[in-house]
Short mmCIF file of N, CA and C in Angstrom, two decimals:
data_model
loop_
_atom_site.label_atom_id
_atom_site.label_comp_id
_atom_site.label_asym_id
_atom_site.label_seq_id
_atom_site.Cartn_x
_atom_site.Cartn_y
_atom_site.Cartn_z
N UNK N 1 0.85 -1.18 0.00
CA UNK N 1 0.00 0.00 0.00
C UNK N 1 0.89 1.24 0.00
N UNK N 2 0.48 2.13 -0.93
CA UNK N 2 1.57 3.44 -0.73
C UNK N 2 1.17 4.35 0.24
N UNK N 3 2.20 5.07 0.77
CA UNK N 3 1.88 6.28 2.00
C UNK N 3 0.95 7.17 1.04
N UNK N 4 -0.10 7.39 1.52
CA UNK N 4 -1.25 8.86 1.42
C UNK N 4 -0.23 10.19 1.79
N UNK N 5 -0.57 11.25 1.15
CA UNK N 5 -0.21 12.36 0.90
C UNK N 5 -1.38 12.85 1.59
N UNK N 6 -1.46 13.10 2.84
CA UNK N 6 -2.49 13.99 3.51
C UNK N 6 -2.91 15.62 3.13
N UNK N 7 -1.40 16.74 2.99
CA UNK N 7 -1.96 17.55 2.91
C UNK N 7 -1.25 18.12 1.72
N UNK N 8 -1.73 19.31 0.97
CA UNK N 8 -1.19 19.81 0.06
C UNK N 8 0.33 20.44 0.34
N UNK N 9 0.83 20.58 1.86
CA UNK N 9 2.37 21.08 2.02
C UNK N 9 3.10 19.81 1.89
N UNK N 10 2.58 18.48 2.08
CA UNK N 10 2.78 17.19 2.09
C UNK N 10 3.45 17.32 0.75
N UNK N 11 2.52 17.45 -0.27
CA UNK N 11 2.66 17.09 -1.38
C UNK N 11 4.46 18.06 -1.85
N UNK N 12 4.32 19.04 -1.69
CA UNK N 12 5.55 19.89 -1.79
C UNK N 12 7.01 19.67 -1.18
N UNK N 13 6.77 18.71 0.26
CA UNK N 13 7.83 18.46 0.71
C UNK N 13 8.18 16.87 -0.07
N UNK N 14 7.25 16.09 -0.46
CA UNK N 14 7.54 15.11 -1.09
C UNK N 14 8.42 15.40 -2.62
N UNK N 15 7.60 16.26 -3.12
CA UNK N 15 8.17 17.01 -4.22
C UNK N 15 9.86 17.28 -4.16
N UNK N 16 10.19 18.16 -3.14
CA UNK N 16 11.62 17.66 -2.70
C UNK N 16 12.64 17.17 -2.39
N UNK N 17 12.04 16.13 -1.66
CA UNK N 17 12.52 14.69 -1.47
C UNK N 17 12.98 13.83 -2.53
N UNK N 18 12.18 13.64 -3.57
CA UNK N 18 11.74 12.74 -4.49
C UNK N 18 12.98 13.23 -5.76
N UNK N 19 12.83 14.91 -5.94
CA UNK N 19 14.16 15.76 -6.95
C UNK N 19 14.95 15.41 -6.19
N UNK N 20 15.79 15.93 -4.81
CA UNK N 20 17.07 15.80 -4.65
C UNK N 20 17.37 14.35 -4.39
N UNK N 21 16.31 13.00 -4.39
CA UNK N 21 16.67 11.59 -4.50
C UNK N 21 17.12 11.12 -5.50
N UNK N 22 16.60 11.94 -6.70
CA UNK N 22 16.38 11.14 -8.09
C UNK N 22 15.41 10.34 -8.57
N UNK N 23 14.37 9.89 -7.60
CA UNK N 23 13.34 9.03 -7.38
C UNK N 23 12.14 9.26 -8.47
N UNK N 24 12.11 8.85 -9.15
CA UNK N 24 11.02 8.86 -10.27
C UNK N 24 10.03 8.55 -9.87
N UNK N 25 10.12 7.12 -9.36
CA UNK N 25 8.57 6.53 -8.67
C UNK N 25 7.96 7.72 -7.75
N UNK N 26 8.74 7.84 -6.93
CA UNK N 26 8.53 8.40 -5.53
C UNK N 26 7.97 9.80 -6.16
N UNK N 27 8.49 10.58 -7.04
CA UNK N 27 7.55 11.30 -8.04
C UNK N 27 6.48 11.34 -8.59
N UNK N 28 6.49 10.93 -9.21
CA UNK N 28 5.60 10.53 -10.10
C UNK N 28 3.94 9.72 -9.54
N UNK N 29 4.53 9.64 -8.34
CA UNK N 29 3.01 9.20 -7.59
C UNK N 29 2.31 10.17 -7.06
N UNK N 30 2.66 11.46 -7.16
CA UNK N 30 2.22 12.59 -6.78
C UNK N 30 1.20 12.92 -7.92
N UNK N 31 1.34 12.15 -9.18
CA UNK N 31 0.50 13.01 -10.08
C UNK N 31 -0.61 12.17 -10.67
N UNK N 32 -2.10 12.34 -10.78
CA UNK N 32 -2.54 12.17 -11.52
C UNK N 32 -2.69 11.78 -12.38
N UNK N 33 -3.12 10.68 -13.08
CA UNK N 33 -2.90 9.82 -14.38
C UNK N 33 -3.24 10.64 -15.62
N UNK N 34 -4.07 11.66 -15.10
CA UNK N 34 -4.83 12.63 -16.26
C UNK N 34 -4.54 14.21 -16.38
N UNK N 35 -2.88 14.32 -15.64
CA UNK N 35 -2.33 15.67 -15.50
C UNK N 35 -1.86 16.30 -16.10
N UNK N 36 -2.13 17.16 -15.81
CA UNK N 36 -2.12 18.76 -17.96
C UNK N 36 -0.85 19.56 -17.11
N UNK N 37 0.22 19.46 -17.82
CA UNK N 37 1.47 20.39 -17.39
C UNK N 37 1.36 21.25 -18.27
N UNK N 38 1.80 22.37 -17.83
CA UNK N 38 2.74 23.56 -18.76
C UNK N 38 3.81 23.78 -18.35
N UNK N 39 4.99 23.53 -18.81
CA UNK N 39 6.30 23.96 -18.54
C UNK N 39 7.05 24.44 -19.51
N UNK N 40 8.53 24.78 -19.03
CA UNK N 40 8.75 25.75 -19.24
C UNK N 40 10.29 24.86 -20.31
N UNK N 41 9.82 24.12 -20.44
CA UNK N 41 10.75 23.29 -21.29
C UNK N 41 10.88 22.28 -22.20
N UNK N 42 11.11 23.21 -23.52
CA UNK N 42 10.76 22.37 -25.08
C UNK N 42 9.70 22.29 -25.53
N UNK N 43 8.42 21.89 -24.66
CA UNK N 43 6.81 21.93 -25.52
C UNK N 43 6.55 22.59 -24.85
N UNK N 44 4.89 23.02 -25.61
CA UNK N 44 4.00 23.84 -25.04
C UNK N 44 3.50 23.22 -23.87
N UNK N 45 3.09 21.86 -23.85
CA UNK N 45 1.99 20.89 -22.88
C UNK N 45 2.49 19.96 -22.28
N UNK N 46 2.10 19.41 -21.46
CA UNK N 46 2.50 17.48 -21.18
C UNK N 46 0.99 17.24 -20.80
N UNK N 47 0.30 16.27 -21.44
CA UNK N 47 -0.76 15.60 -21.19
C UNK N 47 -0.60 14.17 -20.63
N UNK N 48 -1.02 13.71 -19.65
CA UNK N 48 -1.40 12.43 -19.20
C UNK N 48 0.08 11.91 -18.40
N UNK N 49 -0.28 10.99 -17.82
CA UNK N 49 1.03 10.45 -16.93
C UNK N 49 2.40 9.49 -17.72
N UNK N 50 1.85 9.01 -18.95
CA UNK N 50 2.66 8.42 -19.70
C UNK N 50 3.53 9.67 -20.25
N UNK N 51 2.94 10.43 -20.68
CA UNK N 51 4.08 11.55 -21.32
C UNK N 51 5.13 12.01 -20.24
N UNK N 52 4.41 12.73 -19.08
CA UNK N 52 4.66 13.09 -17.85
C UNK N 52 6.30 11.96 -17.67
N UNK N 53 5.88 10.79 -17.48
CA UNK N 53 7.29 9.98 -16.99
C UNK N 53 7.97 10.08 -17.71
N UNK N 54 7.85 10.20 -19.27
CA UNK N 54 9.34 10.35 -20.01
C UNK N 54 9.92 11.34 -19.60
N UNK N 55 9.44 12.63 -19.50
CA UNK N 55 10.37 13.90 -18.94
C UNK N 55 10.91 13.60 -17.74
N UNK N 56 10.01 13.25 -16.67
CA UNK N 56 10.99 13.09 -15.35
C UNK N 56 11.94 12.17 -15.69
N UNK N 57 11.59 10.86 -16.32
CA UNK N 57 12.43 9.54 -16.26
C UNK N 57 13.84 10.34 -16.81
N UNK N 58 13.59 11.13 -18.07
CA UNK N 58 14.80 11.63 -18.45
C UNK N 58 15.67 12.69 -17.69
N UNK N 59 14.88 13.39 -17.35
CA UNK N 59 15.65 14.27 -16.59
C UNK N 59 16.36 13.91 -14.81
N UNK N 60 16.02 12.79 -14.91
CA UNK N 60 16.53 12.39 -13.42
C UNK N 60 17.40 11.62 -13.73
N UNK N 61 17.29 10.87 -15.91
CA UNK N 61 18.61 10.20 -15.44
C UNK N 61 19.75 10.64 -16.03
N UNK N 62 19.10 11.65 -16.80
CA UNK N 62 20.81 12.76 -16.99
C UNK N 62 21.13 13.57 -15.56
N UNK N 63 20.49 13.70 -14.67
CA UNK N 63 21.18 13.96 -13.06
C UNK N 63 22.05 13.25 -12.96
N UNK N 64 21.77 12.18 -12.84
CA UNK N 64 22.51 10.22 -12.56
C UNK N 64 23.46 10.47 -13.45
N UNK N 65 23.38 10.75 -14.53
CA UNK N 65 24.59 10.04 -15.49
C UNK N 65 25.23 11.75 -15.10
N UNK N 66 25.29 12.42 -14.88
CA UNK N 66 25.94 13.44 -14.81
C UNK N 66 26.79 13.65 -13.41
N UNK N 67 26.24 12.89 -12.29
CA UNK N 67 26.83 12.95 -10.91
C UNK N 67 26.12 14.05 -10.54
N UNK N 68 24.91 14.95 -10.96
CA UNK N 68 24.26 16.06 -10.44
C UNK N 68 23.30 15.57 -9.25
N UNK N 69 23.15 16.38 -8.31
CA UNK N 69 22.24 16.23 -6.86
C UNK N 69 21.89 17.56 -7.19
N UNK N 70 20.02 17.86 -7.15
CA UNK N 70 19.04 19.19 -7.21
C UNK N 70 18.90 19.19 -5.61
N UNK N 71 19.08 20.30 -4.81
CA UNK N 71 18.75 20.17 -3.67
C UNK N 71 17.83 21.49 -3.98
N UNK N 72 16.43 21.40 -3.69
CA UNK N 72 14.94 22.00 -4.07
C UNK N 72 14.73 22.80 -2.85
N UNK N 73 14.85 24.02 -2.73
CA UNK N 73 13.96 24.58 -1.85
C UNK N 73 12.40 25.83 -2.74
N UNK N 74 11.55 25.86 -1.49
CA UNK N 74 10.17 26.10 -1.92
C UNK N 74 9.85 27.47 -0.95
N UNK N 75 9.90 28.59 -1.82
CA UNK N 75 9.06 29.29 -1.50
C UNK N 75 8.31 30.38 -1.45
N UNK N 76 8.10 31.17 -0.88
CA UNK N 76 6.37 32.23 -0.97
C UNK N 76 4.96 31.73 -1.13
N UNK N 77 5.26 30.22 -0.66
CA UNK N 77 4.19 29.36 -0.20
C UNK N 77 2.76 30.11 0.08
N UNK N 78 1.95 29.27 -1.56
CA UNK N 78 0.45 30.08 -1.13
C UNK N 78 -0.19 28.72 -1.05
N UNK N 79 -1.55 28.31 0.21
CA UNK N 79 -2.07 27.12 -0.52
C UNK N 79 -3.56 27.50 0.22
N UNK N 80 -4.42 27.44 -0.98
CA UNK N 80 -6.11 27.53 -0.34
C UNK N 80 -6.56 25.58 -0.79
N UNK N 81 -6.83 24.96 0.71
CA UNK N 81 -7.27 24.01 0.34
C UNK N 81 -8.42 23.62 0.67
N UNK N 82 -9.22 22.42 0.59
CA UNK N 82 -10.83 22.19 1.36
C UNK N 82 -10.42 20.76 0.86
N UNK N 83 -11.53 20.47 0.77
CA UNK N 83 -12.11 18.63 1.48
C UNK N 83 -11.06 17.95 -0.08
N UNK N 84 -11.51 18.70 -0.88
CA UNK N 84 -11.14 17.57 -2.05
C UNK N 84 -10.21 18.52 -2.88
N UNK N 85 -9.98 19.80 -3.22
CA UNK N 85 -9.65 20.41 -4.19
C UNK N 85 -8.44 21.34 -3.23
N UNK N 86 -7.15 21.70 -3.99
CA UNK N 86 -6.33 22.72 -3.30
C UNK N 86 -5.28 22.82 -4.39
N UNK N 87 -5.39 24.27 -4.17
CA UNK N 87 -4.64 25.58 -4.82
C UNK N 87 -3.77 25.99 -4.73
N UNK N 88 -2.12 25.85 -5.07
CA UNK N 88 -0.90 26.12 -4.18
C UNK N 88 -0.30 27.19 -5.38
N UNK N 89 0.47 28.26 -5.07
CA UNK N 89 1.29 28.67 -6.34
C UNK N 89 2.66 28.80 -5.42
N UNK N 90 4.09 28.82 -5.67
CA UNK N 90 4.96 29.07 -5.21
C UNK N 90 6.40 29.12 -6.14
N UNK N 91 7.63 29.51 -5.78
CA UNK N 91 8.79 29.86 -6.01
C UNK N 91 9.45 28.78 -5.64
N UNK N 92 10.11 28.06 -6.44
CA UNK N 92 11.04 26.99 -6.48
C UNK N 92 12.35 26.91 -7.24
N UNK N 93 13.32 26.78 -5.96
CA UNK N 93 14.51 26.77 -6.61
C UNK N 93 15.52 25.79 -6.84
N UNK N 94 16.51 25.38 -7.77
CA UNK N 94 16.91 24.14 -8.24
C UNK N 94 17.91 24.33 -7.81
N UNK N 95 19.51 24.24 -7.11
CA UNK N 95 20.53 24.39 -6.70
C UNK N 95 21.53 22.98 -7.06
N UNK N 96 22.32 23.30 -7.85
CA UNK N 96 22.75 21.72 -8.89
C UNK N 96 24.16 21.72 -7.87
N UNK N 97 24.48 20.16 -7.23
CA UNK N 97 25.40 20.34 -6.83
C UNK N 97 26.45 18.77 -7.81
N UNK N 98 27.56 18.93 -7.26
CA UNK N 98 27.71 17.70 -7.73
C UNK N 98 27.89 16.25 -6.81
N UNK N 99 27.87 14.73 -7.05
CA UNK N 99 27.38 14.68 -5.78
C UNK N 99 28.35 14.10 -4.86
N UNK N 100 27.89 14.31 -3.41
CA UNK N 100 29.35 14.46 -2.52
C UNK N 100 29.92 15.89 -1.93
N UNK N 101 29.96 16.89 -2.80
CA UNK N 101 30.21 18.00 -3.24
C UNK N 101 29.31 18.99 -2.53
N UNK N 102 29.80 19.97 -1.65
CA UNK N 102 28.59 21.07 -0.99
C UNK N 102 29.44 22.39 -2.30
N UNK N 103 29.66 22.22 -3.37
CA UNK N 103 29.96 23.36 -4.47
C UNK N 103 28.91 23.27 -4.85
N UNK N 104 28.17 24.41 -5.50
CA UNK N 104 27.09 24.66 -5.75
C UNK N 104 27.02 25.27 -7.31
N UNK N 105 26.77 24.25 -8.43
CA UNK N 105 27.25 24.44 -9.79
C UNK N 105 26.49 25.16 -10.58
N UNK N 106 25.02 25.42 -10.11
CA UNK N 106 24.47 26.02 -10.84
C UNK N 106 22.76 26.51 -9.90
N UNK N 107 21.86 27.44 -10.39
CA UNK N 107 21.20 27.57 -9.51
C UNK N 107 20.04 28.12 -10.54
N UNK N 108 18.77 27.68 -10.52
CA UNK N 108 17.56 28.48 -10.95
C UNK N 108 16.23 28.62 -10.54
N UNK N 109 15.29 29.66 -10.69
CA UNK N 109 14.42 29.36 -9.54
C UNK N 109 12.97 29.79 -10.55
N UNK N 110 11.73 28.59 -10.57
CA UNK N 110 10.87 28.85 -11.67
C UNK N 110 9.41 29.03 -10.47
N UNK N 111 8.35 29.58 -11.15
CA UNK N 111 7.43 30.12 -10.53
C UNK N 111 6.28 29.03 -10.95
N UNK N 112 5.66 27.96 -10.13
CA UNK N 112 4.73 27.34 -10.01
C UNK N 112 3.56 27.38 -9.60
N UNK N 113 2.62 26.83 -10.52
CA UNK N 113 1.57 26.73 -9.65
C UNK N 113 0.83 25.58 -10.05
N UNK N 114 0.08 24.88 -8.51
CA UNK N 114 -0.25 23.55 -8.98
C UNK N 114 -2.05 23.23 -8.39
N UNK N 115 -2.51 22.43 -9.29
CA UNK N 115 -3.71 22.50 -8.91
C UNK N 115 -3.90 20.99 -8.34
N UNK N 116 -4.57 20.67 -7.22
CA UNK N 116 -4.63 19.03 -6.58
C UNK N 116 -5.72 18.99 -6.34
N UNK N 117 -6.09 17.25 -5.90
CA UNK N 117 -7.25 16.92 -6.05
C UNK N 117 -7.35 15.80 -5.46
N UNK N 118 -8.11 15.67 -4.33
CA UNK N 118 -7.97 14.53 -3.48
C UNK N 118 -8.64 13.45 -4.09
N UNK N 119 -7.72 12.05 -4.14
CA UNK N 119 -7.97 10.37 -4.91
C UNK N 119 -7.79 9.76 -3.52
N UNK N 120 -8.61 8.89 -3.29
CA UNK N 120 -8.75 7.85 -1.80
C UNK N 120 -8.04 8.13 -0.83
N UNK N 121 -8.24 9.46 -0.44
CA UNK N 121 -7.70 9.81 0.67
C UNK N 121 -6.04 10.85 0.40
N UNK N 122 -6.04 10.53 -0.71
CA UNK N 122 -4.33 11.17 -1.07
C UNK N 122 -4.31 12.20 -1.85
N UNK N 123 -3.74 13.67 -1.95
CA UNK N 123 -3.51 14.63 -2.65
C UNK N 123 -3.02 14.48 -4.06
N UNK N 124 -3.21 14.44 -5.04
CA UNK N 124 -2.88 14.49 -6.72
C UNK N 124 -2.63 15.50 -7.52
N UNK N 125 -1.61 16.01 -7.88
CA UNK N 125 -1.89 16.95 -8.89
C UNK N 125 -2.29 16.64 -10.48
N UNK N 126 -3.28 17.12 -10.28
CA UNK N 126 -3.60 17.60 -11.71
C UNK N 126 -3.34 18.46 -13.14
N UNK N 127 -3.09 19.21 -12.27
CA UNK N 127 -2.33 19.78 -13.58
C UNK N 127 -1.04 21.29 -12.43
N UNK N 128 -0.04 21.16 -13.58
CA UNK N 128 1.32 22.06 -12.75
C UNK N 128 1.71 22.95 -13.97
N UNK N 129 1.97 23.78 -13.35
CA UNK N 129 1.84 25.53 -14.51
C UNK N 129 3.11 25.45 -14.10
N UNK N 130 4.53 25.67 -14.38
CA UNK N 130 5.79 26.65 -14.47
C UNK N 130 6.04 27.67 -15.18
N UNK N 131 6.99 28.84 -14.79
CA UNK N 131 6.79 29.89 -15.55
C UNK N 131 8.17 30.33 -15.02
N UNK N 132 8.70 31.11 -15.91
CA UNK N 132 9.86 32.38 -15.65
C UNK N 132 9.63 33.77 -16.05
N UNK N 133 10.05 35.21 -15.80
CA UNK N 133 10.02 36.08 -16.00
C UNK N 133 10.95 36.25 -17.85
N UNK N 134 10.24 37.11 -19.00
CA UNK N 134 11.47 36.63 -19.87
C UNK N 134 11.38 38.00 -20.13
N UNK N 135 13.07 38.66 -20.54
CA UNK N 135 13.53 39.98 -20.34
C UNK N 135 12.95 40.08 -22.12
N UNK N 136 12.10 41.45 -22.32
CA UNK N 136 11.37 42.16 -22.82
C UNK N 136 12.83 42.12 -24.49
N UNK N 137 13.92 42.28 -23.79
CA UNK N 137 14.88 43.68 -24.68
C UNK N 137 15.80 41.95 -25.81
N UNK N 138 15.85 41.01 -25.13
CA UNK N 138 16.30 39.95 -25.64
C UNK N 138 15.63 38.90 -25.89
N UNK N 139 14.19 39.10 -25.08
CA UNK N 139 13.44 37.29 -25.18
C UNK N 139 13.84 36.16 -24.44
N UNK N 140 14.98 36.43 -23.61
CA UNK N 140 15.58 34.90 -23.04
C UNK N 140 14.67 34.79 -21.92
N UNK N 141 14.49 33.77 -20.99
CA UNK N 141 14.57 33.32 -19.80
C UNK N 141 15.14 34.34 -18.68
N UNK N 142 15.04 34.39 -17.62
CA UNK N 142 15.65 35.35 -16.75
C UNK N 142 15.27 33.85 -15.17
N UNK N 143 16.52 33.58 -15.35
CA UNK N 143 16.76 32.04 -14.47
C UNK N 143 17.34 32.87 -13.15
N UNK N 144 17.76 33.95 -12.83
CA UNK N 144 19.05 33.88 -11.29
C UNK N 144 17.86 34.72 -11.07
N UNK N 145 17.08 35.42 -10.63
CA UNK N 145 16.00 36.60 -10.26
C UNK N 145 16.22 36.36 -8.85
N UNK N 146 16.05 35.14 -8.06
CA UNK N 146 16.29 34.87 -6.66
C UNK N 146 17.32 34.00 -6.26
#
């Protein structure tokens, strides 16, 4: 039986856990089989949980093959929740180390927001919005802001 995700801060500290582990599973059980991403990298969308795992699967195992550790912190923590439905938006930052290593190789911090939805007792997201600020005068990304 898997551990229930009681509350929506639950879900965020798992979220952490799960990046600076590498843990795909341990991910990926956070989401919804039927979860609509927008991010902020390569496509417009990610629909459904099958798409969903190729990105994490990949991106956790170029961590691995790279010797990279994400140590995730979260915050300006907003969350309106009730019985079944909850609303979180927040500031999340990626801090790439290498691993073993307290050098700190790289650092970026993207603006989330996630919508959940309580399944037998456990928090789900449904769908996760990322976003960055992008400078007007060039078009890029604007990654160091915090």
């Amino acid at each position: 039986m898997s551990e229930k995700i009681g509350t929506a801060q639950e879900v965020l500290e798992t979220y952490k856990q799960a990046v600076n582990e590498r843990d795909s599973g341990k991910f990926l059980k956070m989401y919804a089989s039927e979860v609509h991403i927008y991010d902020c990298w390569g496509s417009w969308e990610c629909k459904g949980i099958d798409a969903w795992r190729d990105n994490v699967c990949g991106w956790f195992n170029d961590l691995k093959e790279n010797g990279d550790v994400l140590k995730v912190s979260v915050e300006d923590i907003v969350i309106e929740e009730n019985t079944n439905l909850a609303f979180v938006h927040c500031a999340i930052t990626y801090a790439a180390y290498k691993e073993g290593s307290d050098e700190k190789l790289r650092q970026m911090a993207n603006r989330f927001t996630f919508g959940l939805k309580r399944v037998n007792g456990s928090w789900l997201i449904t769908h996760e919005h990322s976003s960055l600020p992008i400078n007007m005068e060039d078009g890029k990304g604007m990654f160091n802001l915090r």
